[in-house]
Amino acid sequence: MEPKSPPPEGGRAEELLGELDGLVKDVVRASSWWERRGLDCAILTLSLLAVPAGFLCLRSENVLVFAIGITILGVCHYTLTVKGSHLATHNALTESKYWNKILALFFVEVCTAFPAEYAKYGHVKMHHGYTNVLGLGDSSTWKLPCLNRYIYMFLAPCLVPIITPLVALERLRKVELGSALQTLGLISLGLYAHYWLLLNVSGFRSPGSALACMLLTRSLLAHPYIHVNIFQHIGLPMFSLDKKPRRIHMMSLGVLNLPRLPVLDWAFGHSLISCHVEHHLFPALSDNMCLKVKPVVSKFFREKQLPYNEDSYLARFWLFLDRYEEFMVQAPPITELVGMQ
């Protein structure tokens, strides 16, 4: 018998991904429903139940109680709009396709004021399907070259609550009238409900003050939201479509994990903070399951001598502030991995 030649790099990459997939599936099978989906559903439910307390705190003339109300509403808003929308878009909250669709409409359109179909297309099909591929999933939608580093990093995030519905309106011009009207109705419902509750429950006496409070609560965590979205991909290797590496190499090179940060873990979810590599490899897993399989994935990567990118929030912040022109204005260089395409 002739000795078998080693598999080509592409075949080796598929073997590695298959081996890792088997290890992760073993962890998932051994996990309870609470671990797979229940804990994340409970966090979203608690956030929804805490919203009335936030509106009631805003009735107080005590500055501390008022600030607590702003904090509650701000954190709950980002938990529902970022964590909820992200999990619902990936069908990670329930096995039912019907309920996933309903939850996506609620979290993405009612809470976030953005079309659910566009969110799914842009995030799941493009960003996940073509992670760090130039012109497709390279996170370039987060770039605004017309802004300097200080405006982008410090001031622009405050405008996220205003920019989001405006971008939604621009997207709705390209869809069928019936779908556009449905989405517009749900977005309007979410925005008006927030405004109405501030006037009628929190006791705001003027439309201007209510709108200002809406802007404040909806931008409370906008800075880390923008920062996290650029820190975890931009500045890492980028690929061309015709020479992109195999999936496991693409995710090991082009995705970065941040350390655990309690407030962001709660509001954004582990899959967007400390388990982003795991999330890109297994996007259907919930936040809690990404956290549970993280030791398995990191150990596997290190045993197989694959890159496993990790860095602190502050380190990435100072890096982007220092190299803003290179990362956020200039076109990134294309990385070619010979033999790994």
Short mmCIF file of C-alpha atoms in Angstrom, two decimals:
data_model
loop_
_atom_site.label_atom_id
_atom_site.label_comp_id
_atom_site.label_asym_id
_atom_site.label_seq_id
_atom_site.Cartn_x
_atom_site.Cartn_y
_atom_site.Cartn_z
CA MET A 1 0.00 0.00 0.00
CA GLU A 2 1.24 3.43 -0.87
CA PRO A 3 1.46 5.87 2.05
CA LYS A 4 -1.27 8.48 2.02
CA SER A 5 -0.09 11.98 1.24
CA PRO A 6 -1.03 14.73 3.72
CA PRO A 7 -4.27 16.49 2.84
CA PRO A 8 -4.04 19.85 1.07
CA GLU A 9 -4.33 22.92 3.28
CA GLY A 10 -7.99 23.37 2.33
CA GLY A 11 -8.79 19.79 3.35
CA ARG A 12 -6.84 20.19 6.58
CA ALA A 13 -8.82 23.32 7.41
CA GLU A 14 -12.10 21.47 6.89
CA GLU A 15 -10.86 18.64 9.11
CA LEU A 16 -9.99 21.13 11.86
CA LEU A 17 -13.38 22.83 11.63
CA GLY A 18 -15.16 19.46 11.68
CA GLU A 19 -13.18 18.35 14.73
CA LEU A 20 -13.98 21.60 16.56
CA ASP A 21 -17.63 21.37 15.53
CA GLY A 22 -17.84 17.91 17.07
CA LEU A 23 -16.34 19.11 20.36
CA VAL A 24 -18.76 22.05 20.55
CA LYS A 25 -21.77 19.87 19.72
CA ASP A 26 -20.83 17.56 22.59
CA VAL A 27 -20.93 20.54 24.98
CA VAL A 28 -24.28 21.70 23.58
CA ARG A 29 -25.83 18.23 23.87
CA ALA A 30 -24.71 17.98 27.49
CA SER A 31 -26.27 21.38 28.34
CA SER A 32 -29.74 21.99 29.73
CA TRP A 33 -32.37 24.19 28.09
CA TRP A 34 -31.63 26.83 30.72
CA GLU A 35 -28.00 26.94 29.62
CA ARG A 36 -28.79 26.80 25.89
CA ARG A 37 -31.51 29.45 25.80
CA GLY A 38 -33.19 30.00 29.17
CA LEU A 39 -30.63 32.28 30.82
CA ASP A 40 -30.53 34.72 27.91
CA CYS A 41 -34.33 34.72 27.65
CA ALA A 42 -34.47 35.47 31.40
CA ILE A 43 -32.10 38.45 31.00
CA LEU A 44 -34.28 39.88 28.23
CA THR A 45 -37.44 39.29 30.27
CA LEU A 46 -35.96 40.99 33.35
CA SER A 47 -34.91 43.94 31.21
CA LEU A 48 -38.42 44.27 29.82
CA LEU A 49 -39.93 44.06 33.32
CA ALA A 50 -37.51 46.70 34.63
CA VAL A 51 -38.63 49.30 32.07
CA PRO A 52 -41.69 50.50 34.10
CA ALA A 53 -39.44 51.11 37.12
CA GLY A 54 -37.21 53.29 34.96
CA PHE A 55 -40.12 55.44 33.78
CA LEU A 56 -41.43 55.79 37.35
CA CYS A 57 -38.00 56.88 38.65
CA LEU A 58 -38.08 59.75 36.15
CA ARG A 59 -41.08 61.20 38.02
CA SER A 60 -38.86 61.97 41.00
CA GLU A 61 -37.40 65.41 41.67
CA ASN A 62 -34.52 63.74 43.48
CA VAL A 63 -31.45 63.91 41.20
CA LEU A 64 -30.12 60.51 42.29
CA VAL A 65 -33.45 58.73 41.69
CA PHE A 66 -33.79 60.49 38.33
CA ALA A 67 -30.28 59.36 37.35
CA ILE A 68 -31.17 55.80 38.38
CA GLY A 69 -34.19 56.00 36.07
CA ILE A 70 -32.03 57.16 33.15
CA THR A 71 -29.57 54.33 33.84
CA ILE A 72 -32.31 51.69 34.04
CA LEU A 73 -33.93 52.82 30.79
CA GLY A 74 -30.59 53.18 29.00
CA VAL A 75 -29.28 49.75 30.00
CA CYS A 76 -32.64 48.09 29.30
CA HIS A 77 -32.82 49.80 25.91
CA TYR A 78 -29.45 48.41 24.86
CA THR A 79 -30.19 44.98 26.29
CA LEU A 80 -33.34 44.76 24.19
CA THR A 81 -31.98 46.44 21.07
CA VAL A 82 -28.47 44.96 20.93
CA LYS A 83 -28.59 41.65 22.80
CA GLY A 84 -32.24 40.91 21.92
CA SER A 85 -31.95 41.95 18.28
CA HIS A 86 -28.68 40.07 17.83
CA LEU A 87 -29.96 36.80 19.28
CA ALA A 88 -33.28 37.02 17.45
CA THR A 89 -31.55 37.77 14.14
CA HIS A 90 -29.47 34.61 14.58
CA ASN A 91 -32.52 32.51 15.61
CA ALA A 92 -30.78 31.83 18.94
CA LEU A 93 -33.71 32.47 21.29
CA THR A 94 -36.01 29.62 20.30
CA GLU A 95 -36.11 26.68 17.91
CA SER A 96 -39.39 27.91 16.43
CA LYS A 97 -38.94 29.82 13.16
CA TYR A 98 -42.30 31.54 13.69
CA TRP A 99 -41.44 32.86 17.15
CA ASN A 100 -37.95 33.87 16.05
CA LYS A 101 -39.55 36.00 13.34
CA ILE A 102 -41.95 37.59 15.84
CA LEU A 103 -39.11 38.27 18.29
CA ALA A 104 -36.97 39.77 15.53
CA LEU A 105 -39.79 42.14 14.57
CA PHE A 106 -40.17 43.20 18.21
CA PHE A 107 -36.50 43.63 19.09
CA VAL A 108 -35.26 45.01 15.76
CA GLU A 109 -38.18 47.08 14.51
CA VAL A 110 -40.18 48.10 17.59
CA CYS A 111 -37.23 48.52 19.97
CA THR A 112 -34.35 49.40 17.65
CA ALA A 113 -36.25 51.29 14.90
CA PHE A 114 -34.58 49.40 12.05
CA PRO A 115 -35.94 46.98 9.40
CA ALA A 116 -35.52 43.38 10.55
CA GLU A 117 -34.92 42.01 7.05
CA TYR A 118 -32.11 44.46 6.38
CA ALA A 119 -30.58 43.71 9.77
CA LYS A 120 -30.58 40.00 8.98
CA TYR A 121 -29.22 40.49 5.48
CA GLY A 122 -26.46 42.90 6.48
CA HIS A 123 -25.38 41.05 9.61
CA VAL A 124 -26.06 37.36 9.04
CA LYS A 125 -25.66 36.97 5.28
CA MET A 126 -22.97 39.58 4.60
CA HIS A 127 -20.96 40.13 7.79
CA HIS A 128 -21.00 36.50 8.90
CA GLY A 129 -20.92 35.02 5.42
CA TYR A 130 -18.00 37.19 4.32
CA THR A 131 -16.20 38.13 7.53
CA ASN A 132 -13.41 40.62 6.77
CA VAL A 133 -13.85 40.24 3.00
CA LEU A 134 -13.37 43.67 1.46
CA GLY A 135 -16.53 45.25 0.12
CA LEU A 136 -18.81 42.59 1.63
CA GLY A 137 -18.36 41.79 5.33
CA ASP A 138 -15.45 44.05 6.20
CA SER A 139 -17.29 46.27 8.73
CA SER A 140 -16.81 49.27 6.40
CA THR A 141 -20.39 50.39 7.17
CA TRP A 142 -19.01 51.63 10.50
CA LYS A 143 -16.48 53.91 8.79
CA LEU A 144 -17.10 57.64 8.32
CA PRO A 145 -13.90 58.99 6.74
CA CYS A 146 -15.33 62.52 6.71
CA LEU A 147 -15.09 62.67 10.52
CA ASN A 148 -11.85 63.14 12.41
CA ARG A 149 -10.85 60.73 15.16
CA TYR A 150 -12.14 62.80 18.09
CA ILE A 151 -15.56 63.50 16.60
CA TYR A 152 -15.99 59.85 15.58
CA MET A 153 -14.81 58.31 18.84
CA PHE A 154 -16.39 60.80 21.27
CA LEU A 155 -19.24 62.81 19.69
CA ALA A 156 -20.70 60.84 16.77
CA PRO A 157 -22.02 57.95 18.95
CA CYS A 158 -24.45 60.39 20.59
CA LEU A 159 -26.27 60.64 17.26
CA VAL A 160 -26.90 56.90 16.90
CA PRO A 161 -30.57 57.20 18.07
CA ILE A 162 -31.18 59.82 15.35
CA ILE A 163 -29.18 58.18 12.56
CA THR A 164 -30.73 54.72 13.01
CA PRO A 165 -34.34 55.58 12.04
CA LEU A 166 -33.08 57.85 9.24
CA VAL A 167 -31.08 54.99 7.75
CA ALA A 168 -34.17 52.78 8.19
CA LEU A 169 -36.25 55.22 6.13
CA GLU A 170 -33.63 55.18 3.38
CA ARG A 171 -33.68 51.36 3.33
CA LEU A 172 -37.48 51.24 3.19
CA ARG A 173 -37.49 53.06 -0.13
CA LYS A 174 -36.13 49.88 -1.71
CA VAL A 175 -38.73 47.38 -0.46
CA GLU A 176 -42.29 46.57 -1.45
CA LEU A 177 -44.95 48.99 -0.26
CA GLY A 178 -46.70 46.49 2.02
CA SER A 179 -43.50 45.47 3.81
CA ALA A 180 -42.39 49.09 4.06
CA LEU A 181 -45.69 50.15 5.65
CA GLN A 182 -45.56 47.28 8.15
CA THR A 183 -42.00 48.12 9.17
CA LEU A 184 -42.76 51.84 9.32
CA GLY A 185 -45.75 51.12 11.54
CA LEU A 186 -43.71 49.01 13.99
CA ILE A 187 -40.87 51.55 14.11
CA SER A 188 -43.38 54.36 14.72
CA LEU A 189 -45.07 52.31 17.44
CA GLY A 190 -41.78 51.86 19.32
CA LEU A 191 -40.74 55.50 19.07
CA TYR A 192 -44.17 56.89 19.96
CA ALA A 193 -44.61 54.47 22.87
CA HIS A 194 -41.33 55.69 24.36
CA TYR A 195 -42.38 59.33 23.87
CA TRP A 196 -45.91 58.75 25.25
CA LEU A 197 -44.64 56.98 28.36
CA LEU A 198 -42.28 59.86 29.15
CA LEU A 199 -45.17 62.33 28.94
CA ASN A 200 -47.85 60.28 30.68
CA VAL A 201 -45.96 58.08 33.14
CA SER A 202 -42.75 59.99 33.85
CA GLY A 203 -44.56 63.33 33.90
CA PHE A 204 -42.49 65.32 31.42
CA ARG A 205 -44.30 68.57 30.71
CA SER A 206 -42.98 69.49 27.28
CA PRO A 207 -42.32 67.57 24.06
CA GLY A 208 -38.80 68.96 23.93
CA SER A 209 -37.82 67.61 27.34
CA ALA A 210 -39.33 64.20 26.50
CA LEU A 211 -37.41 64.04 23.20
CA ALA A 212 -34.19 65.06 24.96
CA CYS A 213 -34.70 62.27 27.49
CA MET A 214 -35.31 59.80 24.66
CA LEU A 215 -32.02 60.85 23.07
CA LEU A 216 -30.18 60.52 26.39
CA THR A 217 -31.46 57.06 27.26
CA ARG A 218 -31.07 55.73 23.71
CA SER A 219 -27.46 56.94 23.54
CA LEU A 220 -26.39 55.90 27.04
CA LEU A 221 -24.22 53.01 25.80
CA ALA A 222 -23.76 54.25 22.23
CA HIS A 223 -20.04 54.86 22.69
CA PRO A 224 -19.11 51.27 23.63
CA TYR A 225 -21.60 50.03 21.02
CA ILE A 226 -19.74 51.82 18.22
CA HIS A 227 -16.33 51.02 19.68
CA VAL A 228 -16.99 47.30 20.08
CA ASN A 229 -18.20 47.02 16.49
CA ILE A 230 -14.97 48.47 15.10
CA PHE A 231 -12.51 47.03 17.62
CA GLN A 232 -13.27 43.38 16.88
CA HIS A 233 -12.64 43.35 13.12
CA ILE A 234 -11.10 46.54 11.75
CA GLY A 235 -7.31 46.56 12.04
CA LEU A 236 -7.17 42.77 11.66
CA PRO A 237 -6.36 40.94 8.38
CA MET A 238 -8.72 41.69 5.48
CA PHE A 239 -9.20 39.42 2.48
CA SER A 240 -10.26 39.64 -1.15
CA LEU A 241 -13.26 37.57 -2.27
CA ASP A 242 -11.29 35.41 -4.69
CA LYS A 243 -8.48 34.66 -2.23
CA LYS A 244 -10.25 34.45 1.10
CA PRO A 245 -9.00 31.67 3.42
CA ARG A 246 -11.01 28.75 4.70
CA ARG A 247 -13.59 29.49 7.37
CA ILE A 248 -11.57 28.45 10.41
CA HIS A 249 -8.57 30.53 9.29
CA MET A 250 -10.82 33.48 8.45
CA MET A 251 -12.34 33.50 11.93
CA SER A 252 -9.08 32.89 13.77
CA LEU A 253 -7.36 35.76 11.96
CA GLY A 254 -10.17 38.25 11.42
CA VAL A 255 -12.07 38.23 14.73
CA LEU A 256 -11.05 39.45 18.18
CA ASN A 257 -12.35 38.88 21.70
CA LEU A 258 -12.48 41.60 24.35
CA PRO A 259 -12.29 40.74 28.07
CA ARG A 260 -15.47 40.30 30.09
CA LEU A 261 -17.06 43.62 31.06
CA PRO A 262 -20.10 43.20 33.37
CA VAL A 263 -22.33 46.00 32.02
CA LEU A 264 -21.54 45.21 28.38
CA ASP A 265 -21.86 41.45 28.99
CA TRP A 266 -25.39 42.11 30.23
CA ALA A 267 -26.47 44.71 27.67
CA PHE A 268 -24.66 43.48 24.54
CA GLY A 269 -24.18 39.79 25.31
CA HIS A 270 -21.09 37.58 25.55
CA SER A 271 -21.13 36.85 21.82
CA LEU A 272 -20.41 40.51 21.08
CA ILE A 273 -17.82 41.03 23.83
CA SER A 274 -15.68 38.20 25.20
CA CYS A 275 -16.84 35.37 22.88
CA HIS A 276 -16.86 37.01 19.47
CA VAL A 277 -14.56 34.40 17.94
CA GLU A 278 -16.86 31.65 19.20
CA HIS A 279 -19.90 33.52 17.93
CA HIS A 280 -18.49 33.82 14.41
CA LEU A 281 -17.66 30.12 14.35
CA PHE A 282 -21.04 29.05 15.78
CA PRO A 283 -23.50 31.94 15.23
CA ALA A 284 -26.61 29.97 16.19
CA LEU A 285 -25.43 29.58 19.80
CA SER A 286 -26.87 31.84 22.48
CA ASP A 287 -24.67 34.21 24.47
CA ASN A 288 -24.49 31.85 27.43
CA MET A 289 -23.56 28.89 25.24
CA CYS A 290 -20.82 30.92 23.54
CA LEU A 291 -19.41 31.57 27.00
CA LYS A 292 -19.68 27.89 27.89
CA VAL A 293 -17.86 26.65 24.78
CA LYS A 294 -15.18 29.35 24.94
CA PRO A 295 -12.67 27.23 26.94
CA VAL A 296 -13.11 24.41 24.40
CA VAL A 297 -12.55 26.72 21.42
CA SER A 298 -9.58 28.60 22.91
CA LYS A 299 -7.90 25.36 23.98
CA PHE A 300 -8.43 23.84 20.53
CA PHE A 301 -7.00 26.89 18.77
CA ARG A 302 -3.90 26.87 20.93
CA GLU A 303 -3.36 23.13 20.56
CA LYS A 304 -3.62 23.45 16.78
CA GLN A 305 -1.42 26.58 16.82
CA LEU A 306 -4.15 28.78 15.34
CA PRO A 307 -4.29 32.49 16.20
CA TYR A 308 -6.77 33.39 18.95
CA ASN A 309 -7.03 37.17 19.04
CA GLU A 310 -7.67 38.85 22.40
CA ASP A 311 -7.10 42.41 23.56
CA SER A 312 -8.44 44.82 26.18
CA TYR A 313 -11.01 47.54 25.49
CA LEU A 314 -8.62 50.31 26.51
CA ALA A 315 -5.76 48.91 24.43
CA ARG A 316 -7.95 48.84 21.32
CA PHE A 317 -9.31 52.30 22.12
CA TRP A 318 -5.86 53.88 22.28
CA LEU A 319 -4.75 51.93 19.23
CA PHE A 320 -7.66 53.25 17.16
CA LEU A 321 -7.18 56.76 18.45
CA ASP A 322 -3.51 56.60 17.50
CA ARG A 323 -3.96 54.90 14.10
CA TYR A 324 -7.39 56.26 13.17
CA GLU A 325 -6.35 57.39 9.67
CA GLU A 326 -4.90 53.98 8.86
CA PHE A 327 -7.83 51.96 10.21
CA MET A 328 -10.87 54.16 9.53
CA VAL A 329 -9.97 56.35 6.54
CA GLN A 330 -7.46 54.59 4.30
CA ALA A 331 -8.26 51.40 2.39
CA PRO A 332 -6.94 48.39 4.34
CA PRO A 333 -4.21 46.16 2.88
CA ILE A 334 -5.30 42.75 1.60
CA THR A 335 -3.89 39.73 3.41
CA GLU A 336 -3.08 36.68 1.30
CA LEU A 337 -2.50 33.31 2.94
CA VAL A 338 -0.73 31.11 0.43
CA GLY A 339 -2.25 27.63 0.29
CA MET A 340 -5.15 28.40 2.62
CA GLN A 341 -7.70 29.60 0.04
#
